[in-house]
CSV table of C-alpha atoms in Angstrom, one decimal:
chain,number,residue,atom,x,y,z
A,1,MET,CA,8.8,-89.9,18.1
A,2,ALA,CA,9.8,-87.1,15.6
A,3,SER,CA,10.8,-84.7,18.5
A,4,ASN,CA,13.6,-87.2,19.5
A,5,LEU,CA,15.1,-87.4,16.1
A,6,PRO,CA,18.5,-86.0,15.7
A,7,ILE,CA,18.8,-82.8,13.7
A,8,PRO,CA,20.9,-83.3,10.5
A,9,LEU,CA,23.8,-81.1,9.8
A,10,PRO,CA,23.5,-78.8,6.8
A,11,PRO,CA,25.7,-79.5,3.9
A,12,ARG,CA,29.1,-77.8,4.2
A,13,THR,CA,30.2,-75.1,1.9
A,14,PRO,CA,33.7,-74.9,0.6
A,15,THR,CA,35.8,-72.9,2.8
A,16,PRO,CA,38.4,-70.6,1.1
A,17,PRO,CA,42.1,-71.0,2.4
A,18,PRO,CA,43.1,-68.4,5.0
A,19,ASP,CA,45.1,-65.3,3.8
A,20,ASP,CA,48.0,-66.2,6.1
A,21,PRO,CA,48.7,-70.0,5.8
A,22,PRO,CA,50.0,-71.8,8.9
A,23,SER,CA,53.7,-71.6,9.1
A,24,THR,CA,55.0,-75.2,8.3
A,25,PRO,CA,58.3,-76.4,7.0
A,26,ASP,CA,56.6,-77.6,3.9
A,27,ASN,CA,54.5,-74.5,3.2
A,28,SER,CA,56.8,-73.0,0.7
A,29,SER,CA,57.1,-76.2,-1.2
A,30,HIS,CA,53.3,-76.8,-1.6
A,31,LEU,CA,52.4,-73.3,-2.8
A,32,GLY,CA,53.5,-74.1,-6.4
A,33,THR,CA,52.0,-77.6,-6.5
A,34,GLN,CA,48.5,-76.8,-5.1
A,35,ASP,CA,45.7,-77.7,-7.4
A,36,LYS,CA,43.7,-74.7,-8.6
A,37,ASP,CA,40.4,-76.8,-8.9
A,38,SER,CA,40.7,-78.0,-5.4
A,39,LEU,CA,37.9,-75.7,-4.3
A,40,SER,CA,35.7,-76.0,-7.3
A,41,PRO,CA,32.2,-77.3,-6.5
A,42,LEU,CA,32.4,-79.5,-9.7
A,43,VAL,CA,35.2,-81.6,-8.2
A,44,GLU,CA,34.5,-84.1,-5.5
A,45,SER,CA,37.2,-82.9,-3.1
A,46,PHE,CA,34.9,-82.3,-0.2
A,47,PRO,CA,35.6,-84.2,3.0
A,48,PRO,CA,33.2,-87.0,4.0
A,49,PRO,CA,30.4,-86.2,6.4
A,50,ARG,CA,31.0,-86.8,10.1
A,51,SER,CA,27.9,-88.6,10.8
A,52,PRO,CA,27.6,-92.1,9.5
A,53,LEU,CA,24.9,-91.2,6.9
A,54,ASN,CA,24.1,-93.5,4.0
A,55,ALA,CA,25.9,-91.9,1.0
A,56,GLU,CA,24.8,-94.6,-1.3
A,57,ASP,CA,21.1,-93.5,-1.4
A,58,PRO,CA,21.1,-90.0,-3.1
A,59,THR,CA,17.5,-89.4,-2.3
A,60,ARG,CA,17.7,-90.0,1.4
A,61,LEU,CA,17.7,-86.4,2.3
A,62,SER,CA,14.8,-85.5,0.0
A,63,PRO,CA,12.0,-83.8,2.0
A,64,THR,CA,9.5,-85.6,-0.1
A,65,ARG,CA,10.3,-88.9,1.4
A,66,ALA,CA,8.9,-90.2,4.7
A,67,SER,CA,12.3,-91.2,5.9
A,68,PHE,CA,13.6,-87.5,5.8
A,69,MET,CA,16.0,-86.8,8.6
A,70,LEU,CA,16.0,-90.5,9.7
A,71,SER,CA,19.0,-92.5,10.2
A,72,PRO,CA,19.3,-96.0,8.8
A,73,SER,CA,19.1,-97.5,12.2
A,74,ASP,CA,15.9,-95.7,12.9
A,75,ASN,CA,13.3,-98.1,11.4
A,76,VAL,CA,10.1,-96.6,12.4
A,77,PRO,CA,7.0,-97.4,10.3
A,78,GLN,CA,5.2,-94.5,8.6
A,79,HIS,CA,1.8,-95.3,10.0
A,80,SER,CA,3.1,-94.8,13.6
A,81,GLN,CA,3.3,-91.0,13.1
A,82,GLY,CA,-0.3,-90.6,12.0
A,83,ASP,CA,-1.5,-89.8,15.7
A,84,ASN,CA,0.6,-86.6,15.6
A,85,GLY,CA,-0.9,-85.5,12.3
A,86,SER,CA,2.4,-85.2,10.3
A,87,ALA,CA,5.1,-87.6,9.3
A,88,GLY,CA,7.8,-85.1,8.8
A,89,PRO,CA,10.0,-83.2,11.4
A,90,PHE,CA,7.7,-80.1,11.5
A,91,ASN,CA,4.5,-80.5,13.3
A,92,PHE,CA,2.2,-78.2,11.2
A,93,LYS,CA,-1.4,-77.7,12.5
A,94,THR,CA,-4.2,-76.4,10.4
A,95,THR,CA,-5.7,-73.1,11.5
A,96,THR,CA,-8.9,-71.5,10.3
A,97,MET,CA,-8.8,-67.8,9.5
A,98,ALA,CA,-11.6,-65.6,11.0
A,99,LYS,CA,-14.3,-64.5,8.5
A,100,SER,CA,-15.0,-61.3,10.3
A,101,PRO,CA,-12.9,-58.2,9.4
A,102,VAL,CA,-9.9,-57.4,11.4
A,103,VAL,CA,-10.4,-54.3,13.5
A,104,LYS,CA,-7.6,-52.0,13.5
A,105,SER,CA,-6.6,-50.2,16.6
A,106,ASN,CA,-4.6,-47.0,16.9
A,107,ILE,CA,-4.0,-47.4,20.6
A,108,GLY,CA,-0.4,-46.8,21.3
A,109,GLN,CA,0.4,-45.7,17.8
A,110,ARG,CA,1.4,-42.2,16.6
A,111,ARG,CA,1.2,-41.2,13.0
A,112,GLY,CA,3.6,-38.5,12.1
A,113,HIS,CA,4.9,-35.7,14.5
A,114,LYS,CA,2.8,-32.6,15.1
A,115,TYR,CA,4.9,-29.9,16.8
A,116,LYS,CA,1.8,-28.2,18.0
A,117,HIS,CA,0.2,-31.3,19.6
A,118,SER,CA,3.5,-32.9,20.6
A,119,SER,CA,3.7,-33.6,24.5
A,120,ILE,CA,7.4,-32.7,24.3
A,121,SER,CA,7.1,-29.4,22.5
A,122,HIS,CA,3.7,-28.4,24.1
A,123,GLN,CA,5.4,-26.0,26.4
A,124,ILE,CA,7.8,-24.6,23.7
A,125,PHE,CA,5.4,-23.7,20.8
A,126,LEU,CA,2.7,-21.7,22.3
A,127,GLU,CA,-0.3,-20.3,20.4
A,128,PRO,CA,-0.2,-16.5,20.0
A,129,PRO,CA,-2.9,-14.7,22.1
A,130,PRO,CA,-5.9,-13.8,20.2
A,131,ARG,CA,-5.9,-10.3,18.7
A,132,ALA,CA,-9.0,-8.0,18.4
A,133,PRO,CA,-10.0,-7.3,14.8
A,134,LEU,CA,-8.6,-4.0,13.2
A,135,ALA,CA,-10.9,-1.0,13.7
A,136,LEU,CA,-10.1,0.0,10.1
A,137,PRO,CA,-11.3,-2.0,7.2
A,138,ASN,CA,-8.9,-3.1,4.6
A,139,SER,CA,-10.5,-1.1,1.8
A,140,LEU,CA,-13.7,0.4,0.9
A,141,PRO,CA,-15.6,0.1,-2.5
A,142,MET,CA,-14.8,2.8,-5.0
A,143,PRO,CA,-17.9,4.6,-6.6
A,144,THR,CA,-18.4,4.3,-10.3
A,145,PHE,CA,-19.6,7.0,-12.6
A,146,LYS,CA,-23.1,5.5,-12.7
A,147,GLU,CA,-23.2,5.3,-8.9
A,148,CYS,CA,-22.0,8.9,-8.7
A,149,ARG,CA,-24.7,10.1,-11.1
A,150,GLY,CA,-27.3,8.1,-9.3
A,151,SER,CA,-26.4,9.6,-5.9
A,152,MET,CA,-26.6,13.2,-7.0
A,153,SER,CA,-29.3,15.3,-5.4
A,154,LYS,CA,-31.3,17.9,-7.2
A,155,ASP,CA,-29.0,20.7,-5.7
A,156,GLN,CA,-25.9,18.9,-6.8
A,157,LYS,CA,-27.3,18.5,-10.4
A,158,THR,CA,-28.0,22.2,-10.5
A,159,ARG,CA,-24.6,23.1,-9.3
A,160,PHE,CA,-23.0,20.7,-11.9
A,161,TRP,CA,-25.0,22.3,-14.8
A,162,TRP,CA,-24.0,25.8,-13.6
A,163,SER,CA,-20.3,24.8,-13.7
A,164,VAL,CA,-20.9,23.7,-17.3
A,165,CYS,CA,-22.5,27.0,-18.0
A,166,HIS,CA,-19.4,28.7,-16.4
A,167,MET,CA,-17.1,26.9,-19.0
A,168,PHE,CA,-19.3,28.2,-21.8
A,169,VAL,CA,-18.9,31.7,-20.5
A,170,ALA,CA,-15.1,31.3,-20.5
A,171,ALA,CA,-15.3,30.1,-24.0
A,172,TYR,CA,-17.5,32.9,-25.2
A,173,THR,CA,-15.1,35.4,-23.5
A,174,LEU,CA,-12.1,34.0,-25.5
A,175,TRP,CA,-14.2,34.0,-28.7
A,176,SER,CA,-15.2,37.6,-28.2
A,177,ALA,CA,-11.8,39.0,-27.2
A,178,HIS,CA,-11.3,40.5,-30.7
A,179,GLY,CA,-7.6,40.5,-30.2
A,180,SER,CA,-7.7,42.3,-26.9
A,181,LEU,CA,-4.9,40.9,-24.7
A,182,ALA,CA,-6.8,41.9,-21.5
A,183,MET,CA,-9.9,40.1,-22.6
A,184,THR,CA,-7.9,37.0,-23.6
A,185,ALA,CA,-6.3,37.1,-20.1
A,186,LEU,CA,-9.8,37.3,-18.5
A,187,SER,CA,-11.0,34.3,-20.5
A,188,HIS,CA,-8.1,32.3,-18.9
A,189,LEU,CA,-9.1,33.5,-15.5
A,190,ILE,CA,-12.8,32.5,-16.0
A,191,LEU,CA,-11.7,29.0,-17.3
A,192,PHE,CA,-9.7,28.5,-14.1
A,193,ASP,CA,-12.8,29.6,-12.1
A,194,SER,CA,-15.1,27.2,-13.9
A,195,LEU,CA,-12.7,24.3,-13.3
A,196,GLY,CA,-12.7,25.1,-9.7
A,197,ALA,CA,-16.5,25.1,-9.7
A,198,LEU,CA,-16.5,21.7,-11.3
A,199,LEU,CA,-14.1,20.5,-8.8
A,200,CYS,CA,-16.4,21.6,-6.0
A,201,VAL,CA,-19.3,19.7,-7.4
A,202,ALA,CA,-17.2,16.5,-7.8
A,203,VAL,CA,-16.1,16.8,-4.1
A,204,ASP,CA,-19.7,17.4,-3.1
A,205,VAL,CA,-20.9,14.3,-5.0
A,206,LEU,CA,-18.0,12.0,-3.8
A,207,SER,CA,-18.8,13.0,-0.2
A,208,ASN,CA,-22.0,11.1,-0.5
A,209,PHE,CA,-20.0,7.8,-0.3
A,210,GLU,CA,-18.3,6.3,2.7
A,211,VAL,CA,-14.8,6.0,1.1
A,212,TRP,CA,-14.5,9.8,0.8
A,213,LYS,CA,-14.1,10.6,4.6
A,214,ARG,CA,-13.7,7.1,6.4
A,215,SER,CA,-10.3,5.9,6.8
A,216,SER,CA,-9.1,2.5,5.7
A,217,VAL,CA,-5.8,0.6,5.5
A,218,ARG,CA,-5.5,1.4,1.8
A,219,HIS,CA,-6.6,5.0,2.3
A,220,PRO,CA,-5.7,6.0,5.8
A,221,PHE,CA,-7.2,9.5,5.4
A,222,GLY,CA,-9.9,8.7,2.9
A,223,LEU,CA,-10.1,10.1,-0.5
A,224,GLU,CA,-10.0,13.7,0.6
A,225,ARG,CA,-6.4,13.9,-0.5
A,226,ALA,CA,-7.6,13.4,-4.1
A,227,GLU,CA,-9.0,16.9,-3.9
A,228,VAL,CA,-5.5,18.3,-3.1
A,229,LEU,CA,-4.1,16.4,-6.1
A,230,ALA,CA,-6.7,17.9,-8.4
A,231,GLY,CA,-6.1,21.3,-7.0
A,232,PHE,CA,-2.4,20.9,-7.6
A,233,ALA,CA,-3.1,20.1,-11.2
A,234,MET,CA,-5.3,23.1,-11.7
A,235,CYS,CA,-2.6,25.3,-10.1
A,236,VAL,CA,0.0,24.0,-12.6
A,237,LEU,CA,-2.5,24.9,-15.4
A,238,LEU,CA,-2.9,28.4,-14.0
A,239,LEU,CA,0.9,28.9,-13.9
A,240,PHE,CA,1.2,27.6,-17.6
A,241,MET,CA,-1.6,29.9,-18.7
A,242,GLY,CA,0.1,32.9,-17.1
A,243,MET,CA,3.4,32.0,-18.9
A,244,ASP,CA,1.5,31.8,-22.2
A,245,LEU,CA,0.0,35.2,-21.7
A,246,ILE,CA,3.5,36.6,-20.9
A,247,SER,CA,4.8,35.1,-24.2
A,248,HIS,CA,1.9,36.5,-26.2
A,249,ASN,CA,2.5,40.0,-24.7
A,250,LEU,CA,6.2,39.8,-25.7
A,251,GLN,CA,5.2,38.8,-29.1
A,252,HIS,CA,2.8,41.7,-29.4
A,253,PHE,CA,5.5,44.0,-28.1
A,254,LEU,CA,8.0,42.9,-30.7
A,255,GLU,CA,5.4,43.3,-33.4
A,256,SER,CA,4.6,46.8,-32.4
A,257,SER,CA,8.3,47.7,-32.4
A,258,GLY,CA,8.6,47.3,-36.1
A,259,HIS,CA,9.0,43.5,-36.6
A,260,GLU,CA,6.8,42.1,-39.2
A,261,PRO,CA,4.1,39.9,-37.6
A,262,HIS,CA,3.6,36.2,-38.5
A,263,HIS,CA,-0.1,36.5,-37.8
A,264,SER,CA,-2.3,39.6,-37.9
A,265,HIS,CA,-3.5,40.6,-34.5
A,266,PRO,CA,-6.4,43.2,-35.0
A,267,HIS,CA,-7.4,44.9,-31.9
A,268,GLU,CA,-10.9,46.0,-31.9
A,269,ARG,CA,-12.6,47.7,-29.0
A,270,VAL,CA,-16.1,48.2,-27.8
A,271,SER,CA,-17.5,51.5,-29.0
A,272,VAL,CA,-17.2,54.5,-26.7
A,273,GLY,CA,-19.9,54.8,-24.1
A,274,SER,CA,-21.2,51.3,-24.6
A,275,VAL,CA,-21.2,48.6,-22.0
A,276,ASP,CA,-19.1,45.5,-22.4
A,277,VAL,CA,-21.5,42.6,-22.1
A,278,THR,CA,-18.6,40.1,-21.9
A,279,ALA,CA,-17.2,41.8,-18.8
A,280,LEU,CA,-20.7,41.8,-17.2
A,281,LEU,CA,-20.9,38.1,-17.8
A,282,ALA,CA,-17.5,37.5,-16.3
A,283,ILE,CA,-18.6,39.4,-13.2
A,284,SER,CA,-21.9,37.7,-12.7
A,285,SER,CA,-20.6,34.2,-13.3
A,286,THR,CA,-17.7,34.8,-10.9
A,287,LEU,CA,-20.0,36.0,-8.2
A,288,ILE,CA,-22.4,33.1,-8.6
A,289,SER,CA,-19.6,30.6,-8.4
A,290,ALA,CA,-18.0,32.2,-5.5
A,291,ILE,CA,-21.1,32.6,-3.3
A,292,GLY,CA,-23.2,29.7,-4.5
A,293,LEU,CA,-20.6,27.0,-5.1
A,294,ARG,CA,-17.7,28.5,-3.1
A,295,ASN,CA,-15.1,27.6,-5.7
A,296,HIS,CA,-11.6,28.0,-4.7
A,297,GLY,CA,-12.8,28.3,-0.9
A,298,ARG,CA,-10.5,25.6,0.4
A,299,ILE,CA,-7.5,26.8,-1.7
A,300,GLY,CA,-8.1,30.3,-0.4
A,301,LYS,CA,-7.8,29.0,3.2
A,302,ALA,CA,-4.7,27.1,2.4
A,303,MET,CA,-3.1,30.1,0.8
A,304,ARG,CA,-3.3,33.5,2.6
A,305,PHE,CA,-2.4,36.9,1.3
A,306,GLY,CA,-2.0,39.4,4.0
A,307,TYR,CA,-2.8,42.3,1.7
A,308,ILE,CA,-6.3,41.1,0.8
A,309,GLU,CA,-7.1,39.0,3.9
A,310,SER,CA,-9.0,41.8,5.5
A,311,LEU,CA,-11.4,42.2,2.6
A,312,PRO,CA,-14.9,40.7,2.4
A,313,SER,CA,-15.2,36.9,2.0
A,314,VAL,CA,-15.4,36.9,-1.9
A,315,LEU,CA,-12.6,39.5,-2.4
A,316,SER,CA,-10.3,37.8,0.2
A,317,ASN,CA,-9.7,34.9,-2.1
A,318,PRO,CA,-6.9,35.9,-4.6
A,319,SER,CA,-8.5,34.0,-7.6
A,320,HIS,CA,-11.9,35.8,-7.2
A,321,PHE,CA,-10.1,39.2,-6.5
A,322,LEU,CA,-8.1,39.0,-9.7
A,323,THR,CA,-11.1,38.0,-11.9
A,324,LEU,CA,-13.4,40.6,-10.5
A,325,SER,CA,-10.9,43.4,-10.6
A,326,CYS,CA,-9.9,42.6,-14.1
A,327,SER,CA,-13.5,42.5,-15.3
A,328,THR,CA,-14.3,45.8,-13.6
A,329,LEU,CA,-11.3,47.4,-15.3
A,330,LEU,CA,-12.5,46.1,-18.7
A,331,LEU,CA,-15.9,47.8,-18.1
A,332,LEU,CA,-14.1,51.2,-17.7
A,333,LEU,CA,-11.9,50.9,-20.7
A,334,PRO,CA,-14.5,51.9,-23.3
A,335,LEU,CA,-14.6,55.3,-21.5
A,336,VAL,CA,-11.1,56.2,-22.5
A,337,SER,CA,-9.5,57.2,-25.8
A,338,VAL,CA,-8.3,54.7,-28.4
A,339,ARG,CA,-4.6,55.5,-27.9
A,340,LEU,CA,-4.9,55.2,-24.0
A,341,TYR,CA,-7.0,52.0,-24.5
A,342,ASN,CA,-4.2,50.2,-26.4
A,343,TRP,CA,-1.7,51.1,-23.5
A,344,LEU,CA,-4.1,50.2,-20.8
A,345,ASP,CA,-5.0,46.9,-22.5
A,346,VAL,CA,-1.3,45.8,-22.8
A,347,LEU,CA,-0.6,46.9,-19.2
A,348,LEU,CA,-3.7,45.2,-17.8
A,349,SER,CA,-2.9,42.0,-19.7
A,350,SER,CA,0.7,42.0,-18.5
A,351,THR,CA,-0.4,42.7,-14.9
A,352,ILE,CA,-2.9,39.7,-15.0
A,353,ALA,CA,-0.3,37.4,-16.5
A,354,ILE,CA,2.3,38.1,-13.9
A,355,SER,CA,-0.4,37.9,-11.1
A,356,MET,CA,-1.5,34.4,-12.6
A,357,CYS,CA,2.2,33.3,-12.4
A,358,VAL,CA,2.7,34.6,-8.9
A,359,ILE,CA,-0.6,32.9,-7.6
A,360,GLY,CA,0.2,29.7,-9.5
A,361,VAL,CA,3.7,29.5,-7.9
A,362,ARG,CA,2.3,30.1,-4.5
A,363,LEU,CA,-0.5,27.5,-4.9
A,364,VAL,CA,1.9,24.9,-6.4
A,365,LYS,CA,4.3,25.4,-3.4
A,366,THR,CA,1.5,25.2,-0.8
A,367,LEU,CA,-0.4,22.2,-2.3
A,368,GLY,CA,2.9,20.4,-3.1
A,369,SER,CA,4.0,20.6,0.5
A,370,MET,CA,0.6,19.4,1.5
A,371,LEU,CA,1.0,16.4,-0.8
A,372,LEU,CA,4.5,15.8,0.9
A,373,MET,CA,2.7,15.7,4.2
A,374,SER,CA,4.3,18.9,5.5
A,375,TYR,CA,2.9,22.2,6.9
A,376,SER,CA,3.9,25.4,5.2
A,377,GLY,CA,1.6,27.9,7.1
A,378,PRO,CA,2.9,30.6,9.3
A,379,GLY,CA,3.0,30.6,13.2
A,380,VAL,CA,4.9,27.5,13.8
A,381,THR,CA,8.0,29.2,15.1
A,382,ASP,CA,6.0,31.3,17.6
A,383,VAL,CA,4.1,28.2,18.9
A,384,VAL,CA,7.4,26.3,19.5
A,385,ARG,CA,8.8,29.3,21.3
A,386,ASP,CA,5.8,29.5,23.6
A,387,ILE,CA,6.0,25.8,24.4
A,388,GLU,CA,9.5,26.1,25.3
A,389,ALA,CA,8.9,29.0,27.6
A,390,ASP,CA,6.7,27.0,29.8
A,391,PRO,CA,8.3,26.3,33.3
A,392,CYS,CA,7.4,22.6,33.2
A,393,VAL,CA,9.2,22.0,29.8
A,394,PHE,CA,12.9,21.3,29.9
A,395,GLY,CA,13.3,21.0,26.2
A,396,ILE,CA,11.7,19.8,22.8
A,397,ASP,CA,13.2,16.7,21.4
A,398,ASP,CA,11.1,16.7,18.3
A,399,ALA,CA,8.3,18.7,16.8
A,400,ARG,CA,6.5,17.8,13.5
A,401,PHE,CA,3.7,19.8,11.9
A,402,TRP,CA,2.1,18.5,8.9
A,403,GLN,CA,-1.1,18.9,6.9
A,404,VAL,CA,-3.0,16.0,5.3
A,405,HIS,CA,-5.5,17.8,3.3
A,406,TYR,CA,-7.5,21.1,3.4
A,407,GLY,CA,-9.4,20.3,6.5
A,408,LEU,CA,-6.9,18.2,8.7
A,409,CYS,CA,-3.5,19.1,10.2
A,410,MET,CA,-1.4,17.1,12.6
A,411,ALA,CA,1.1,18.0,15.3
A,412,ASN,CA,3.4,15.6,17.0
A,413,LEU,CA,5.7,16.7,19.7
A,414,LYS,CA,8.1,15.0,22.0
A,415,LEU,CA,8.9,16.9,25.2
A,416,ARG,CA,11.2,16.5,28.2
A,417,VAL,CA,9.1,17.8,31.2
A,418,SER,CA,9.0,17.5,35.0
A,419,GLY,CA,6.3,18.2,37.6
A,420,SER,CA,3.4,16.5,39.3
A,421,GLU,CA,0.7,14.6,37.5
A,422,GLU,CA,-1.8,17.4,37.7
A,423,ASN,CA,0.6,19.9,36.1
A,424,LEU,CA,1.4,17.5,33.2
A,425,ILE,CA,-2.3,17.2,32.4
A,426,ARG,CA,-2.7,20.9,32.4
A,427,LEU,CA,0.3,21.3,30.3
A,428,ARG,CA,-1.0,18.8,27.7
A,429,GLU,CA,-4.3,20.7,27.6
A,430,ARG,CA,-2.4,24.1,27.2
A,431,ILE,CA,-0.3,22.9,24.4
A,432,SER,CA,-3.3,21.4,22.5
A,433,SER,CA,-5.3,24.6,22.8
A,434,LEU,CA,-2.3,26.8,21.8
A,435,ILE,CA,-1.7,24.9,18.6
A,436,ARG,CA,-5.5,24.9,17.7
A,437,ASN,CA,-5.8,28.6,18.5
A,438,ARG,CA,-2.7,29.9,16.9
A,439,LEU,CA,-2.5,27.7,13.8
A,440,GLY,CA,-6.1,26.6,13.3
A,441,GLY,CA,-7.7,30.0,13.9
A,442,GLY,CA,-9.6,29.0,17.1
A,443,TYR,CA,-12.8,27.3,17.6
A,444,GLY,CA,-15.6,28.2,15.2
A,445,SER,CA,-13.4,30.1,12.8
A,446,GLY,CA,-13.7,27.6,10.0
A,447,GLY,CA,-10.0,27.0,9.8
A,448,GLN,CA,-8.1,23.6,9.6
A,449,ARG,CA,-8.8,20.9,12.2
A,450,TRP,CA,-5.7,20.1,14.3
A,451,GLU,CA,-5.0,16.8,16.0
A,452,VAL,CA,-2.3,17.1,18.5
A,453,SER,CA,-0.2,14.1,20.0
A,454,LEU,CA,2.2,14.6,22.8
A,455,GLN,CA,4.9,12.4,24.2
A,456,PHE,CA,6.3,13.3,27.6
A,457,THR,CA,9.7,12.1,28.9
A,458,ILE,CA,9.8,12.8,32.7
A,459,GLU,CA,13.0,14.3,33.9
A,460,LYS,CA,14.0,14.0,37.5
A,461,SER,CA,14.5,17.3,39.1
């Protein structure tokens, strides 16, 4: 049987000599006489095999022969191995592959390593708790010029065309000045009023859209601060126009002192006893814009002059007061003599120019602080003093008063207080009403709206 046959030994490979040869008396003498080709596979210097194999037959060990792995003494006929299916030492059996596809199973297998779904790290990497969506939208659509024109009502269109007519009145006043410095100054004032009327119309149209008043992440206070920025630009223009009038008056003074003028400045006046139509147009256009469009209304609330605050609503605004007073004086100038007219014309023009610079500087300071998120109005010191005088308040750690735009102001205070829960609730209501009444003018007065936030640190008494 093939299973009882001895397993032949594989052919030996030449073994290199050891690094440390055995210590023999003749070792030193054989080093020099050792053959260098003794280990070459081309030289028949290998030792004979241990088993008594037949070395004469070179094809005895060929696997293609039926007597492979057989010794000469084992004389077994080839046909005796036919029952086992193979005549060689390996009993190969024919197997039939299945024709159906192999079904892959992922049971017990893991592809990759997911930290989130790993059984080891399941308790380490926890999912964040679900958060509620933000109450504010990220951004709101900005209206285009076509959308603004389409959203205008009939009243808004009428007001828009009136602001354009107001600009034509300013241009006509400048054209009909006839070298009069006072009339030139009046034309600058009318131009400022017409720009204010146009700004009021633009604000009224933009308020038709949601982006104007609704807060978003991109515009936390809506687009109402854009009105402050436009007003700031108008105030800078008013300041430069006042400086231009001052330089023009200085040039006129130098010309009248004997210096030769570079350009002739003929000063023609309205005939004695006649009515100056230009001054009447200035008065009527100013009144219509002040009453109908309420131009400079929000600027007048932001900038308060104590001297004219007690006057009627139209005259309490410094811009309207300056334009109306200048127009009225120009109506009276034709009633005086020619020599007195020239002096009064220069004096009135200088007064208007200086007033424009003063109002411009005041407005630039007020609106600039508003753009920088600060409050420049009066009464803050008195409010802080009254809060500190409360018996429940130990001290004020921080007090911030700032104005966002014309209609919104904010107050943030951090106080150290003591007392019961009821007393603290009353203190919170008292401070809120104190700030709104003192700084906002009280309920129903039409002043700025104040939002008050208080933080209490309870002290142990």
